[in-house]
PDB file of C-alpha atoms in Angstrom:
ATOM      1  CA  MET A   1      82.130 111.454 121.676  1.00 85.00           C
ATOM      2  CA  GLN A   2      81.317 107.852 122.576  1.00 95.00           C
ATOM      3  CA  LEU A   3      80.829 104.870 120.291  1.00 96.00           C
ATOM      4  CA  ASN A   4      77.175 104.653 121.305  1.00 96.00           C
ATOM      5  CA  THR A   5      76.503 108.304 120.379  1.00 96.00           C
ATOM      6  CA  ILE A   6      77.944 108.261 116.822  1.00 96.00           C
ATOM      7  CA  GLN A   7      75.315 109.143 114.224  1.00 95.00           C
ATOM      8  CA  PRO A   8      75.437 109.641 110.455  1.00 95.00           C
ATOM      9  CA  ALA A   9      75.452 113.227 109.199  1.00 96.00           C
ATOM     10  CA  ASP A  10      72.140 114.990 108.596  1.00 95.00           C
ATOM     11  CA  GLY A  11      70.769 114.022 105.194  1.00 94.00           C
ATOM     12  CA  ALA A  12      73.109 111.052 104.797  1.00 96.00           C
ATOM     13  CA  LYS A  13      70.326 108.551 105.446  1.00 95.00           C
ATOM     14  CA  HIS A  14      66.929 108.650 103.788  1.00 93.00           C
ATOM     15  CA  ALA A  15      64.028 106.273 103.408  1.00 92.00           C
ATOM     16  CA  LYS A  16      64.213 103.917 100.443  1.00 92.00           C
ATOM     17  CA  ARG A  17      61.689 104.593  97.682  1.00 92.00           C
ATOM     18  CA  ARG A  18      58.917 101.956  97.836  1.00 94.00           C
ATOM     19  CA  VAL A  19      57.245 101.654  94.469  1.00 94.00           C
ATOM     20  CA  GLY A  20      54.029  99.887  93.530  1.00 94.00           C
ATOM     21  CA  ARG A  21      52.359 100.435  96.915  1.00 95.00           C
ATOM     22  CA  GLY A  22      49.130 102.121  95.869  1.00 95.00           C
ATOM     23  CA  ILE A  23      47.865 105.464  94.597  1.00 94.00           C
ATOM     24  CA  GLY A  24      48.506 107.342  97.846  1.00 94.00           C
ATOM     25  CA  SER A  25      52.246 106.713  97.698  1.00 92.00           C
ATOM     26  CA  GLY A  26      52.590 108.608  94.427  1.00 92.00           C
ATOM     27  CA  LEU A  27      54.377 105.625  92.900  1.00 94.00           C
ATOM     28  CA  GLY A  28      51.504 103.180  92.441  1.00 94.00           C
ATOM     29  CA  LYS A  29      50.175 101.543  89.280  1.00 94.00           C
ATOM     30  CA  THR A  30      53.055 101.894  86.812  1.00 94.00           C
ATOM     31  CA  ALA A  31      55.527 102.445  89.665  1.00 94.00           C
ATOM     32  CA  GLY A  32      57.418 105.270  87.956  1.00 93.00           C
ATOM     33  CA  ARG A  33      58.093 103.278  84.779  1.00 93.00           C
ATOM     34  CA  GLY A  34      55.738 105.160  82.481  1.00 94.00           C
ATOM     35  CA  HIS A  35      53.381 103.400  80.061  1.00 95.00           C
ATOM     36  CA  LYS A  36      54.280 100.404  77.874  1.00 93.00           C
ATOM     37  CA  GLY A  37      57.583  99.751  76.119  1.00 90.00           C
ATOM     38  CA  GLN A  38      60.544  97.553  76.795  1.00 88.00           C
ATOM     39  CA  LYS A  39      61.714  99.481  79.852  1.00 88.00           C
ATOM     40  CA  SER A  40      58.319  99.183  81.543  1.00 93.00           C
ATOM     41  CA  ARG A  41      58.320  95.374  81.480  1.00 92.00           C
ATOM     42  CA  SER A  42      59.927  93.062  83.991  1.00 92.00           C
ATOM     43  CA  GLY A  43      63.196  91.863  82.520  1.00 90.00           C
ATOM     44  CA  GLY A  44      63.104  94.736  80.029  1.00 85.00           C
ATOM     45  CA  PHE A  45      66.794  95.319  79.445  1.00 84.00           C
ATOM     46  CA  HIS A  46      69.068  96.594  76.734  1.00 84.00           C
ATOM     47  CA  LYS A  47      72.788  97.170  76.845  1.00 89.00           C
ATOM     48  CA  VAL A  48      74.413 100.585  77.063  1.00 91.00           C
ATOM     49  CA  GLY A  49      74.572 102.179  73.624  1.00 91.00           C
ATOM     50  CA  PHE A  50      71.752 100.026  72.197  1.00 91.00           C
ATOM     51  CA  GLU A  51      69.727 102.030  69.681  1.00 92.00           C
ATOM     52  CA  GLY A  52      66.800  99.714  69.029  1.00 88.00           C
ATOM     53  CA  GLY A  53      68.527  97.745  66.293  1.00 92.00           C
ATOM     54  CA  GLN A  54      69.914 100.779  64.460  1.00 95.00           C
ATOM     55  CA  MET A  55      73.660 100.541  63.895  1.00 96.00           C
ATOM     56  CA  PRO A  56      75.091 102.027  67.107  1.00 95.00           C
ATOM     57  CA  LEU A  57      77.171 105.190  67.067  1.00 95.00           C
ATOM     58  CA  GLN A  58      80.363 103.454  68.169  1.00 94.00           C
ATOM     59  CA  ARG A  59      80.081 101.145  65.140  1.00 95.00           C
ATOM     60  CA  ARG A  60      79.097 103.881  62.676  1.00 96.00           C
ATOM     61  CA  LEU A  61      82.262 105.882  63.337  1.00 96.00           C
ATOM     62  CA  PRO A  62      85.553 104.872  61.696  1.00 96.00           C
ATOM     63  CA  LYS A  63      88.333 103.244  63.667  1.00 94.00           C
ATOM     64  CA  ARG A  64      91.445 105.386  63.844  1.00 93.00           C
ATOM     65  CA  GLY A  65      94.871 104.907  65.365  1.00 93.00           C
ATOM     66  CA  PHE A  66      96.046 103.124  68.484  1.00 91.00           C
ATOM     67  CA  LYS A  67      98.304 103.760  71.471  1.00 86.00           C
ATOM     68  CA  SER A  68     101.157 101.306  71.797  1.00 85.00           C
ATOM     69  CA  LEU A  69     101.730  99.859  75.256  1.00 84.00           C
ATOM     70  CA  ASN A  70     105.357  99.182  74.349  1.00 82.00           C
ATOM     71  CA  ALA A  71     106.193 102.745  73.323  1.00 81.00           C
ATOM     72  CA  THR A  72     109.258 104.161  75.006  1.00 79.00           C
ATOM     73  CA  PHE A  73     109.388 107.844  75.774  1.00 89.00           C
ATOM     74  CA  LYS A  74     112.072 108.961  73.349  1.00 89.00           C
ATOM     75  CA  ALA A  75     113.609 112.416  73.284  1.00 92.00           C
ATOM     76  CA  GLU A  76     116.301 114.173  71.274  1.00 93.00           C
ATOM     77  CA  VAL A  77     118.855 116.723  72.457  1.00 93.00           C
ATOM     78  CA  ARG A  78     120.789 119.074  70.153  1.00 93.00           C
ATOM     79  CA  LEU A  79     124.487 119.713  70.456  1.00 92.00           C
ATOM     80  CA  SER A  80     123.719 123.407  70.885  1.00 90.00           C
ATOM     81  CA  ASP A  81     121.625 122.527  73.980  1.00 90.00           C
ATOM     82  CA  LEU A  82     124.618 120.716  75.512  1.00 90.00           C
ATOM     83  CA  ASN A  83     126.801 123.734  74.788  1.00 87.00           C
ATOM     84  CA  THR A  84     124.559 126.073  76.822  1.00 88.00           C
ATOM     85  CA  LEU A  85     124.422 123.834  79.929  1.00 88.00           C
ATOM     86  CA  GLY A  86     127.837 124.769  81.308  1.00 84.00           C
ATOM     87  CA  VAL A  87     128.331 121.321  82.883  1.00 88.00           C
ATOM     88  CA  SER A  88     131.083 118.890  81.910  1.00 88.00           C
ATOM     89  CA  ASP A  89     129.526 115.580  83.063  1.00 92.00           C
ATOM     90  CA  ILE A  90     126.066 115.123  81.561  1.00 92.00           C
ATOM     91  CA  ASP A  91     123.495 112.390  82.212  1.00 91.00           C
ATOM     92  CA  ILE A  92     119.713 112.168  81.860  1.00 92.00           C
ATOM     93  CA  LEU A  93     119.073 113.631  85.322  1.00 93.00           C
ATOM     94  CA  VAL A  94     121.154 116.743  84.548  1.00 93.00           C
ATOM     95  CA  LEU A  95     119.242 117.302  81.308  1.00 93.00           C
ATOM     96  CA  LYS A  96     115.867 116.953  83.061  1.00 93.00           C
ATOM     97  CA  GLN A  97     116.844 119.376  85.830  1.00 93.00           C
ATOM     98  CA  ALA A  98     118.030 121.905  83.244  1.00 92.00           C
ATOM     99  CA  GLY A  99     114.643 121.695  81.498  1.00 91.00           C
ATOM    100  CA  VAL A 100     116.125 120.399  78.245  1.00 91.00           C
ATOM    101  CA  LEU A 101     114.212 117.107  78.518  1.00 92.00           C
ATOM    102  CA  PRO A 102     110.624 116.384  79.520  1.00 91.00           C
ATOM    103  CA  VAL A 103     110.251 114.552  82.831  1.00 89.00           C
ATOM    104  CA  VAL A 104     108.795 111.421  81.173  1.00 88.00           C
ATOM    105  CA  ALA A 105     111.736 110.941  78.771  1.00 90.00           C
ATOM    106  CA  ARG A 106     113.580 107.638  79.171  1.00 88.00           C
ATOM    107  CA  ASP A 107     115.445 107.002  75.925  1.00 90.00           C
ATOM    108  CA  VAL A 108     117.619 110.023  75.078  1.00 92.00           C
ATOM    109  CA  ARG A 109     119.757 110.630  71.998  1.00 94.00           C
ATOM    110  CA  VAL A 110     122.051 113.510  71.113  1.00 94.00           C
ATOM    111  CA  ILE A 111     121.727 114.627  67.485  1.00 94.00           C
ATOM    112  CA  LEU A 112     124.051 116.683  65.295  1.00 93.00           C
ATOM    113  CA  SER A 113     122.284 120.022  65.295  1.00 89.00           C
ATOM    114  CA  GLY A 114     124.183 123.209  66.048  1.00 89.00           C
ATOM    115  CA  ASP A 115     127.776 123.137  67.170  1.00 88.00           C
ATOM    116  CA  ILE A 116     129.623 122.381  70.386  1.00 91.00           C
ATOM    117  CA  THR A 117     132.732 124.119  71.674  1.00 90.00           C
ATOM    118  CA  THR A 118     132.954 122.902  75.283  1.00 90.00           C
ATOM    119  CA  ALA A 119     134.221 119.437  76.259  1.00 92.00           C
ATOM    120  CA  VAL A 120     131.387 117.333  77.684  1.00 93.00           C
ATOM    121  CA  ASN A 121     131.284 113.741  78.925  1.00 93.00           C
ATOM    122  CA  LEU A 122     128.019 111.935  78.183  1.00 93.00           C
ATOM    123  CA  LYS A 123     127.045 109.120  80.563  1.00 92.00           C
ATOM    124  CA  GLY A 124     124.157 106.786  79.747  1.00 91.00           C
ATOM    125  CA  ILE A 125     123.093 108.853  76.747  1.00 93.00           C
ATOM    126  CA  LYS A 126     123.245 107.699  73.129  1.00 93.00           C
ATOM    127  CA  ALA A 127     124.568 109.905  70.360  1.00 94.00           C
ATOM    128  CA  THR A 128     124.348 109.733  66.580  1.00 95.00           C
ATOM    129  CA  ALA A 129     127.568 109.114  64.658  1.00 95.00           C
ATOM    130  CA  GLY A 130     127.866 112.758  63.606  1.00 94.00           C
ATOM    131  CA  ALA A 131     127.150 114.041  67.122  1.00 94.00           C
ATOM    132  CA  LYS A 132     129.688 111.637  68.629  1.00 94.00           C
ATOM    133  CA  ALA A 133     132.359 112.835  66.195  1.00 95.00           C
ATOM    134  CA  ALA A 134     131.605 116.498  67.009  1.00 94.00           C
ATOM    135  CA  ILE A 135     131.736 115.862  70.793  1.00 93.00           C
ATOM    136  CA  GLU A 136     135.055 114.030  70.525  1.00 93.00           C
ATOM    137  CA  ALA A 137     136.466 116.768  68.256  1.00 94.00           C
ATOM    138  CA  ALA A 138     135.623 119.291  71.005  1.00 92.00           C
ATOM    139  CA  GLY A 139     137.560 117.204  73.558  1.00 93.00           C
ATOM    140  CA  GLY A 140     134.631 115.340  75.100  1.00 92.00           C
ATOM    141  CA  SER A 141     133.620 111.676  75.269  1.00 92.00           C
ATOM    142  CA  VAL A 142     130.550 109.473  74.903  1.00 91.00           C
ATOM    143  CA  ALA A 143     130.269 106.583  77.367  1.00 82.00           C
TER     144      ALA A 143
END
């Protein structure tokens, strides 16, 4: 292949439609615009969603809710989940790999739900007061 032999693919190029060029072209007289009305005139324009003056659909429907741009992806972990991991040093990455946390979770907190018997060391994870007491009673620590 040479630079002077490159061609567009078959069907990629086609002749531009020329409107208003007489009866024989098939697009003469009204030039494909139909008869009368705002859209047949030059400069005939209305914005997307315009319904001829009727209250548009997007304004007839009620407004509901919003999505905060400042929302952090919070997640909670039970003590019983920590007990089943079988790992002594626990951080967010360990919890995500074990499938306890969703991948998008950023702010993680351990809550007092279930019981814990193994000693675990939490690193970079918050814990409620009750959960912290239970972890320390089992011989673990919260850092």
